[in-house]
Short mmCIF file of C-alpha atoms in Angstrom, two decimals:
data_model
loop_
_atom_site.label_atom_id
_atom_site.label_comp_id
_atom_site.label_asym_id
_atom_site.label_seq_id
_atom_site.Cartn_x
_atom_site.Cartn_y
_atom_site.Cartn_z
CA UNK A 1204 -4.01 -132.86 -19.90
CA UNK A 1205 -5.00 -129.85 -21.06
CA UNK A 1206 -3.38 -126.07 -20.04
CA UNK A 1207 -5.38 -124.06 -17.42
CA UNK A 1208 -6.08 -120.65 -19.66
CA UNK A 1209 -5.14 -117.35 -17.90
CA UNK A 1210 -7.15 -114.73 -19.30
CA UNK A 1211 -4.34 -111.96 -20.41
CA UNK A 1212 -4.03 -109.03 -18.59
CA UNK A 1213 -2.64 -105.84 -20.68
CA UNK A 1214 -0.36 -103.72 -19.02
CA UNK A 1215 0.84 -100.09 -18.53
CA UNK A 1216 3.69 -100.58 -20.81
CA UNK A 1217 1.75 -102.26 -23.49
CA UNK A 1218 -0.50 -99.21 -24.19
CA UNK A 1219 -0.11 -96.55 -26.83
CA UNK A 1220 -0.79 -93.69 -23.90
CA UNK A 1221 -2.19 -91.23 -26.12
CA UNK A 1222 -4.79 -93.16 -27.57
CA UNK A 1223 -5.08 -94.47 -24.38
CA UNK A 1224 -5.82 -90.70 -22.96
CA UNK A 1225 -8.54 -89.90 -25.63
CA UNK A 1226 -10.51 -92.57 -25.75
CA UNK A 1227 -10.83 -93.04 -21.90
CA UNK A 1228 -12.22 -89.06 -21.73
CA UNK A 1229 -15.27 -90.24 -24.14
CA UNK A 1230 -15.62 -93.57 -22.19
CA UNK A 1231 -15.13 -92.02 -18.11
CA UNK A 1232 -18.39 -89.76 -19.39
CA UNK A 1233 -20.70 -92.40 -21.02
CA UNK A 1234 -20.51 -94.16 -17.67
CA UNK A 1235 -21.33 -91.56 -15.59
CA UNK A 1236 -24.32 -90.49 -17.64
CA UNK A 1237 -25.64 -93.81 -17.68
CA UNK A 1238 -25.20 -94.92 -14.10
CA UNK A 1239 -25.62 -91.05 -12.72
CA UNK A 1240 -29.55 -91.70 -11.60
CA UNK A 1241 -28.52 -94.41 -9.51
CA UNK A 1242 -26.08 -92.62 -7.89
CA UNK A 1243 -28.66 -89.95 -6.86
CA UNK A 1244 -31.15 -92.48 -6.15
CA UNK A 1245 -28.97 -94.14 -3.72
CA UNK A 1246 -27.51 -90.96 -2.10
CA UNK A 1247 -31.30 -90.00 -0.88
CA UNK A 1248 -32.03 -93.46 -0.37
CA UNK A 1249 -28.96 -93.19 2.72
CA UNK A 1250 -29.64 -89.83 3.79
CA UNK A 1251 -33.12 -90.55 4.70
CA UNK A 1252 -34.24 -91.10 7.79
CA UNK A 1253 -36.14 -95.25 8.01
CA UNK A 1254 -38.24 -94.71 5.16
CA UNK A 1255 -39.68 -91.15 5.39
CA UNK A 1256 -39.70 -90.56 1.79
CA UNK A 1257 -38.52 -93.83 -0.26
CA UNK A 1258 -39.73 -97.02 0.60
CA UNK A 1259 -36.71 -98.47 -1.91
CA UNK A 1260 -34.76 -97.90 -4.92
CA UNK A 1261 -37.64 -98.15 -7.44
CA UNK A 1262 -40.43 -96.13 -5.39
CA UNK A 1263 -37.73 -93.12 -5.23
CA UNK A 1264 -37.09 -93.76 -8.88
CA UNK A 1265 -41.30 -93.59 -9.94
CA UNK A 1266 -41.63 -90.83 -7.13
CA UNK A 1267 -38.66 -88.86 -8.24
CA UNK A 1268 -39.46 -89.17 -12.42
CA UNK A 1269 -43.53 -87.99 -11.08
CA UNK A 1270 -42.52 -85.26 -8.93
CA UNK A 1271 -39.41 -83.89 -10.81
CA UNK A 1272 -39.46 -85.47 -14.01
CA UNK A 1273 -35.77 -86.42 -15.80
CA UNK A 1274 -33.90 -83.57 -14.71
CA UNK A 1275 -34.72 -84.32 -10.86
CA UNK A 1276 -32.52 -87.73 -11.73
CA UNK A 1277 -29.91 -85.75 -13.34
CA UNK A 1278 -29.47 -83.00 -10.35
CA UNK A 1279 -26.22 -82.40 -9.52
CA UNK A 1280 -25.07 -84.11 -13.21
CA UNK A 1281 -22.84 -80.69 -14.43
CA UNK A 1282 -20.77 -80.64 -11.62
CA UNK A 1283 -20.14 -84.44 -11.68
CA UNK A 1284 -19.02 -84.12 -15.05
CA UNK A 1285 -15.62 -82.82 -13.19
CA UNK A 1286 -14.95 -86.19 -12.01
CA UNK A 1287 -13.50 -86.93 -15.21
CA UNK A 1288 -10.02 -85.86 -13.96
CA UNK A 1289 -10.36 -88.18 -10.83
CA UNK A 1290 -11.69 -90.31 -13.33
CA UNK A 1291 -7.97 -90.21 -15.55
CA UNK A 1292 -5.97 -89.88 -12.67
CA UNK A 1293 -7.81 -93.01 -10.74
CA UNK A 1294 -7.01 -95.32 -14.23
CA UNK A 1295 -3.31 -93.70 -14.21
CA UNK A 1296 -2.82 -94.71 -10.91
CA UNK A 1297 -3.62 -97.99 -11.08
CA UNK A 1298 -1.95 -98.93 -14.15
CA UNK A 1299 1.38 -97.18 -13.45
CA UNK A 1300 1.33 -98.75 -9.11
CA UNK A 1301 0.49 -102.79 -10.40
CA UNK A 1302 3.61 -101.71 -13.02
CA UNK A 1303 5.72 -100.88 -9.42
CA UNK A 1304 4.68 -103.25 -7.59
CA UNK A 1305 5.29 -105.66 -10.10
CA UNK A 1306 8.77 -105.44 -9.31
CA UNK A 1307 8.77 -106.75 -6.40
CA UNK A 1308 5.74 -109.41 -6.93
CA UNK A 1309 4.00 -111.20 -9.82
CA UNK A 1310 1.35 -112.27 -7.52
CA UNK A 1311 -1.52 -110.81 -9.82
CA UNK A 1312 -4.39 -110.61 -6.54
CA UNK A 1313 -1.32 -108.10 -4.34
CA UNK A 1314 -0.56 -106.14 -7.48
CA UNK A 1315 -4.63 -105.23 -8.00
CA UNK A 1316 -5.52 -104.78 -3.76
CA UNK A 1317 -2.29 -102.42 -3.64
CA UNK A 1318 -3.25 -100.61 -7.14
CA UNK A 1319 -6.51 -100.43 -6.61
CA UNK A 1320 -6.77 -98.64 -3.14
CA UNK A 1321 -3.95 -96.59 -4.13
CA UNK A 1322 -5.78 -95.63 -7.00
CA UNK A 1323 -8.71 -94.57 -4.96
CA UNK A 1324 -6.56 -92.75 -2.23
CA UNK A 1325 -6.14 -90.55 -5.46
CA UNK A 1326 -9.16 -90.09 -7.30
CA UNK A 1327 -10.95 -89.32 -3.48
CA UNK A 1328 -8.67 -86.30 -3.05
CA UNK A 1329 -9.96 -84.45 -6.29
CA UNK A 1330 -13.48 -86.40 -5.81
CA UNK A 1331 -14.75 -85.54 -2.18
CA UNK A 1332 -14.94 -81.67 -3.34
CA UNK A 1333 -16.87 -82.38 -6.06
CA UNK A 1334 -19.36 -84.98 -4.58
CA UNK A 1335 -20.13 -82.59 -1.71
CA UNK A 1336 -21.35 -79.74 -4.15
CA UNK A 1337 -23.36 -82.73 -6.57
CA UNK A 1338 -24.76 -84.45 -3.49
CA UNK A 1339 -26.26 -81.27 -1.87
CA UNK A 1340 -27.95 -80.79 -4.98
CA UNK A 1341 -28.91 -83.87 -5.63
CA UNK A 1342 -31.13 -83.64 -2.38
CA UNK A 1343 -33.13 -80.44 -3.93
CA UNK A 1344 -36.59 -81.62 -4.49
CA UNK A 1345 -38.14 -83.66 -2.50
CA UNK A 1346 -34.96 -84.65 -0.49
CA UNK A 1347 -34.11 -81.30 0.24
CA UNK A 1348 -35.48 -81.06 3.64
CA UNK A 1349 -32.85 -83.03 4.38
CA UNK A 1350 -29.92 -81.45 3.59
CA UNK A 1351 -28.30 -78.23 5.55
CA UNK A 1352 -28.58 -76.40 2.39
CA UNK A 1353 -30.93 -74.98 0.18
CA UNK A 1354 -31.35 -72.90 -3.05
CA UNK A 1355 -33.05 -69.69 -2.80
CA UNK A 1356 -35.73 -68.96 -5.30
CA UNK A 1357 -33.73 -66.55 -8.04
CA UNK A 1358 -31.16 -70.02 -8.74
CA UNK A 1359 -34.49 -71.45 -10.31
CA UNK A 1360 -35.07 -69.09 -12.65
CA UNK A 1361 -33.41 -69.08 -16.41
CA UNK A 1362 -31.58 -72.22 -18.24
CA UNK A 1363 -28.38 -70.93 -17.45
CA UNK A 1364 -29.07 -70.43 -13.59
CA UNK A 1365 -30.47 -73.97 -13.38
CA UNK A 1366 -26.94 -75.02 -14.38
CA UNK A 1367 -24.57 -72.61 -12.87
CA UNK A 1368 -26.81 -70.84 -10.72
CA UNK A 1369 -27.81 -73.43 -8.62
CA UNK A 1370 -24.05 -74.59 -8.25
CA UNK A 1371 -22.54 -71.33 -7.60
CA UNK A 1372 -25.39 -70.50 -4.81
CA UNK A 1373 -24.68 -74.22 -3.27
CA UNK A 1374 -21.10 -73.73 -3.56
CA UNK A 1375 -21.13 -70.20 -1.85
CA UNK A 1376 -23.53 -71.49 0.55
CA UNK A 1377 -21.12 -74.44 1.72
CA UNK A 1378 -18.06 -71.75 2.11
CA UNK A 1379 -20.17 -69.50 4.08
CA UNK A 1380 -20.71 -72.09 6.78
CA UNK A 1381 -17.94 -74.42 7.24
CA UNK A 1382 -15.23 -72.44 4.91
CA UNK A 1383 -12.91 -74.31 2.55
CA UNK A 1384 -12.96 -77.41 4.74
CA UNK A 1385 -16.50 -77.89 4.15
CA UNK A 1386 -15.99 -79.64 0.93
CA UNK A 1387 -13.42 -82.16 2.14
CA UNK A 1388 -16.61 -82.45 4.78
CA UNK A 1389 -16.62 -86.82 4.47
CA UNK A 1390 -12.80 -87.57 3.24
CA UNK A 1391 -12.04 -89.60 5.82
CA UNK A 1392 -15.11 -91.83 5.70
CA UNK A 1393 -14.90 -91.19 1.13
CA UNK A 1394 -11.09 -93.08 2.10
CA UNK A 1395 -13.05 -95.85 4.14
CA UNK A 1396 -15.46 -96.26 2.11
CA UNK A 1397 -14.10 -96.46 -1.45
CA UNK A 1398 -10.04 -97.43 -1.03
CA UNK A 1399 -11.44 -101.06 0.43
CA UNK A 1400 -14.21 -101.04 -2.21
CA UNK A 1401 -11.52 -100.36 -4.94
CA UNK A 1402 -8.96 -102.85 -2.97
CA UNK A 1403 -11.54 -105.26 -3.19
CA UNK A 1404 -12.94 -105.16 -6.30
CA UNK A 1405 -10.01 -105.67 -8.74
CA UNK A 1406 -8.82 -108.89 -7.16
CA UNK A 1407 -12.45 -110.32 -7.26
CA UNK A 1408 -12.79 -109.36 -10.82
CA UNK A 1409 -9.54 -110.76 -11.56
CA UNK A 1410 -10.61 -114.18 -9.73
CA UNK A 1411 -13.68 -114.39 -11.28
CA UNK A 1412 -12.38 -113.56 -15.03
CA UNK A 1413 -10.25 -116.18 -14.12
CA UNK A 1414 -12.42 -118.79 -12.26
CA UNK A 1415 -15.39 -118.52 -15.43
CA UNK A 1416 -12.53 -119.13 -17.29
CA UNK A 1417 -11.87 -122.46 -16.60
CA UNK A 1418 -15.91 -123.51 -16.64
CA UNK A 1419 -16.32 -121.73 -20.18
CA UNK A 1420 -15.11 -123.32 -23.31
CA UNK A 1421 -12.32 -123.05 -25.03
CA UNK A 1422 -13.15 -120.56 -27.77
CA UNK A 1423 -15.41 -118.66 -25.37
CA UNK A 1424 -14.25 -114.46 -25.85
CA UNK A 1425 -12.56 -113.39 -22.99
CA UNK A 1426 -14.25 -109.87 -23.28
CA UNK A 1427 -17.40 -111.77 -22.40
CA UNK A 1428 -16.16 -113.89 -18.89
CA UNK A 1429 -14.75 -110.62 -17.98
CA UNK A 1430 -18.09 -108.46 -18.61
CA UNK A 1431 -19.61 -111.77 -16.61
CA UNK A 1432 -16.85 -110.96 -13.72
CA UNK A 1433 -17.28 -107.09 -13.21
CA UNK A 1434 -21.07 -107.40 -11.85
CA UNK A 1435 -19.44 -110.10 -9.05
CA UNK A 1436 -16.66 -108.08 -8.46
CA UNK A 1437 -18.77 -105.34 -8.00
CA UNK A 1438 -22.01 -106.61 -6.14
CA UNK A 1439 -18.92 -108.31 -3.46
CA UNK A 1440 -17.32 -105.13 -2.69
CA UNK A 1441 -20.67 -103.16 -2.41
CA UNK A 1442 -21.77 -105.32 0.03
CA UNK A 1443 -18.69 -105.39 2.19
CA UNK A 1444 -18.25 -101.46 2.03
CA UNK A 1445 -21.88 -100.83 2.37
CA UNK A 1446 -22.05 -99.44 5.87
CA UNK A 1447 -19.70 -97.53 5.55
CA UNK A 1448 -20.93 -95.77 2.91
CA UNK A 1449 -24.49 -94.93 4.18
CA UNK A 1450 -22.02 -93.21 7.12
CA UNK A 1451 -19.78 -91.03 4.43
CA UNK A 1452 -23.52 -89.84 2.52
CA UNK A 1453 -24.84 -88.96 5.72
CA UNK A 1454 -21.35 -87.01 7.03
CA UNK A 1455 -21.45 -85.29 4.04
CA UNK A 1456 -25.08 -84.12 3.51
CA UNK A 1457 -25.98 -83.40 6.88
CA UNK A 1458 -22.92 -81.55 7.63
CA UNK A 1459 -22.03 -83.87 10.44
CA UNK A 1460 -18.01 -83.95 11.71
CA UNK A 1461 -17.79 -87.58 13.22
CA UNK A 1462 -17.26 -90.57 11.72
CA UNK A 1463 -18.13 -92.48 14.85
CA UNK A 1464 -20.45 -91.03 16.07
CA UNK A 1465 -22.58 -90.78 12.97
CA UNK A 1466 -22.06 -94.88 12.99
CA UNK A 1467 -22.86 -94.94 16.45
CA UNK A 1468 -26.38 -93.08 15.74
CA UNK A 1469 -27.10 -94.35 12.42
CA UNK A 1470 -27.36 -98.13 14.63
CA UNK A 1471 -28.62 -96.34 17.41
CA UNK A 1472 -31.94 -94.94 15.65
CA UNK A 1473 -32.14 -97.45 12.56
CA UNK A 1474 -30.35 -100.85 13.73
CA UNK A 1475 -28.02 -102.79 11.91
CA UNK A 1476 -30.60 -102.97 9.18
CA UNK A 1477 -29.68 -99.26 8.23
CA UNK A 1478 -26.73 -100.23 7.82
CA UNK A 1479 -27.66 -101.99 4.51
CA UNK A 1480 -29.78 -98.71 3.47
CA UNK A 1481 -28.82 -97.98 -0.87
CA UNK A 1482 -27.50 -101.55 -0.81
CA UNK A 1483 -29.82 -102.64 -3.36
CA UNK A 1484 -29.75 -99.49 -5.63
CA UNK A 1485 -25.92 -99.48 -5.15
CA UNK A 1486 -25.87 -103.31 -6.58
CA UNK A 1487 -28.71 -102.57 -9.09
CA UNK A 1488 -26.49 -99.50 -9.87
CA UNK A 1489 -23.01 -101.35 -9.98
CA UNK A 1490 -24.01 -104.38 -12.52
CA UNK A 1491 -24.70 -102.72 -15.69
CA UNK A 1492 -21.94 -100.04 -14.33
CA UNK A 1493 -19.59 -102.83 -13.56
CA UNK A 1494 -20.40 -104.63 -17.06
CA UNK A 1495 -20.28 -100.92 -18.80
CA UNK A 1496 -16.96 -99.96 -17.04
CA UNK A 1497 -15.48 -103.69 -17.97
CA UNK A 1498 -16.54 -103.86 -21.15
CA UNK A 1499 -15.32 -99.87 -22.18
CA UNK A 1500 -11.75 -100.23 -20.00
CA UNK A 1501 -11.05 -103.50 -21.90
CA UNK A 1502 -11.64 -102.44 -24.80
CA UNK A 1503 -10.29 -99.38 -24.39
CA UNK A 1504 -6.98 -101.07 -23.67
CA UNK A 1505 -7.18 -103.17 -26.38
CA UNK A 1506 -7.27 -100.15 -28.64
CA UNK A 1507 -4.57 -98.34 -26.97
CA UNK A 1508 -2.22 -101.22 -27.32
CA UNK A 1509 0.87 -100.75 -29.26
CA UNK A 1510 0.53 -101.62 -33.06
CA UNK A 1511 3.41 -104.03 -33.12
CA UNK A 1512 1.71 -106.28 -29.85
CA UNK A 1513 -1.94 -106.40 -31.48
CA UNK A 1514 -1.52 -109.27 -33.44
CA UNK A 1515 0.51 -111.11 -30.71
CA UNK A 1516 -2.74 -111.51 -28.09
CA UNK A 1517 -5.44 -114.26 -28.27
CA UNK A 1518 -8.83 -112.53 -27.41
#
C-alpha cells in the first residue's frame, strides 16, 4: 500500500536568515502593490453606509478608475509601504513561535493557530498606526465625505505634496483631535479581526496543501497544491472574520471608540447582511494575494535554505 505523502514544511532553522531577510523585503512589497487596490476598494466598500456610493466591488472599482483615475486606487499607497516592517516582523514571528512551540508539540495544525495569531498580535502593534493614516486617505475622493478628516486644498497642489503633503496634513489632523491615541483608534477590533484570521488561515492552508495532496498524483509539484491551498485558506478565514472586520474599518475611519456598540449599530441600521459588506472584494482580493503570498513565501524559503539541505528535499 502505498505511503500517504506529507508535503514538507521548511523550518526556522533550515533557512540561511540573511538571504532569507533580503529577499522577503523585495517580495513583502510586490504583494502589497499588487493587491493594494483591493484593499482600498474594500475599505470604502465597509465604511459606506447600504450602498450610497458602491453598489459592489467592481462598480467602486469602474467608478473609482472614472472619477480618480489610477492614483485614486493607489491613495494612501506611500504610507502603506511602511508595513514592510510589520511585514518582517509578522514572518519572524511566526517562524521563530511554531520553532517554540515545537517543543512541546509536533502537532503541525497547534504549532500554525499558536504562530499564526501570535504573529499577528505583532505585526497589528506596528500596523494599526499605519492603516489609520492610509485608510483616511484612502477615503479622499469620492469617499471622503465619509471620513472625519479631510485635506485642505494647498496638500493638492505639487508632486511632492500629493505624497507627503497629504500625509503630513492627515497625520497632523488625526493628532489634533484625538492625540497620539488616535492612531491606535481600532487595535482592539485590528486584534479581533486579524489574530483569528491569521490563527485560522495557516492551519487551513496546511490542511488543504495536505488534503490536495493525497488526490494529486504522485509527481504533481508541491509548489503548485500549495498555490491551490492559499486561495482556500484564505477565502475560509475571510469569511469567518468578516464581520468583524467591516466593525474595525468603520472604528477606525469614522473615529468611533466602541467596539460594541459600532456592532450593535452596524446590525441595527444595515442587518446581518452588513455584516458581509467587502466580503466579496476581500475574497476577490485574498485569492491571487493568497496564491501571490504562497507562491513568493515558498519560494522564498526554498531559496533561503541552507546550501548543505537543498539537495536533501523532494519538491
Amino acid at each position: 500500500m502505498q505511503q500517504k505523502r506529507n508535503i514538507q514544511i521548511i523550518e526556522w532553522e533550515d533557512l540561511d536568515k540573511r538571504k532569507f531577510y533580503s529577499f522577503g523585503v523585495f517580495m513583502t512589497m510586490t504583494i502589497r502593490a499588487t493587491v493594494y487596490p483591493a484593499t482600498l476598494i474594500r475599505t470604502r466598500l465597509q465604511v459606506q453606509k447600504g450602498k450610497s456610493l458602491y453598489s459592489g466591488t467592481f462598480d467602486a472599482f469602474f467608478k473609482i478608475l472614472r472619477a480618480e483615475g489610477v492614483r485614486g486606487l493607489y491613495r494612501g499607497f506611500m504610507v502603506n509601504t511602511f508595513t514592510l516592517i510589520s511585514g518582517q516582523a509578522y514572518i519572524t514571528t511566526y517562524e521563530l513561535v511554531r520553532k517554540y512551540v515545537s517543543q512541546y508539540s509536533e502537532d503541525n495544525t497547534v504549532k500554525s493557530l499558536v504562530a499564526g495569531g501570535s504573529a499577528s498580535l505583532v505585526a497589528q502593534s506596528i500596523t494599526v498606526p499605519i492603516d489609520v493614516v492610509s485608510q483616511q486617505l484612502m477615503m479622499q475622493g469620492q469617499g471622503q465625505h465619509l471620513t472625519r478628516f479631510r485635506l485642505s486644498s494647498n496638500s493638492e497642489t505639487g508632486k511632492s505634496a500629493k505624497v507627503f503633503g497629504q500625509t503630513r496634513n492627515i497625520v497632523a489632523q488625526i493628532f489634533a483631535v484625538d492625540g497620539f491615541r488616535g492612531f491606535y483608534r481600532g487595535y482592539v477590533a485590528s486584534l479581533l479581526t486579524y489574530i483569528p484570521n491569521s490563527a485560522v488561515w495557516w492551519p487551513f492552508y496546511h490542511f488543504y496543501a495536505e488534503q490536495l495532496s493525497k488526490l494529486a498524483p504522485s509527481d504533481c509539484p508541491h509548489l503548485i497544491l500549495q498555490a491551490m491551498a492559499g486561495p482556500l485558506a484564505a477565502a475560509t478565514a475571510s469569511t469567518v472574520t468578516n464581520p468583524m472586520d467591516v466593525v474595525r474599518a468603520r472604528v477606525q475611519v469614522e473615529g468611533r471608540t466602541s467596539v460594541i456598540e459600532t456592532f450593535r449599530q452596524l446590525i441595527k441600521e444595515e442587518g446581518c447582511w452588513g455584516l458581509t459588506k467587502g466580503l466579496s472584494a476581500r475574497i476577490i482580493s485574498s485569492t491571487p494575494t493568497a496564491i501571490v503570498i504562497v507562491v513568493g513565501y515558498e519560494t522564498l524559503k526554498k531559496l533561503s535554505l541552507r546550501p548543505e539541505l537543498v539537495d536533501s528535499r523532494h519538491w
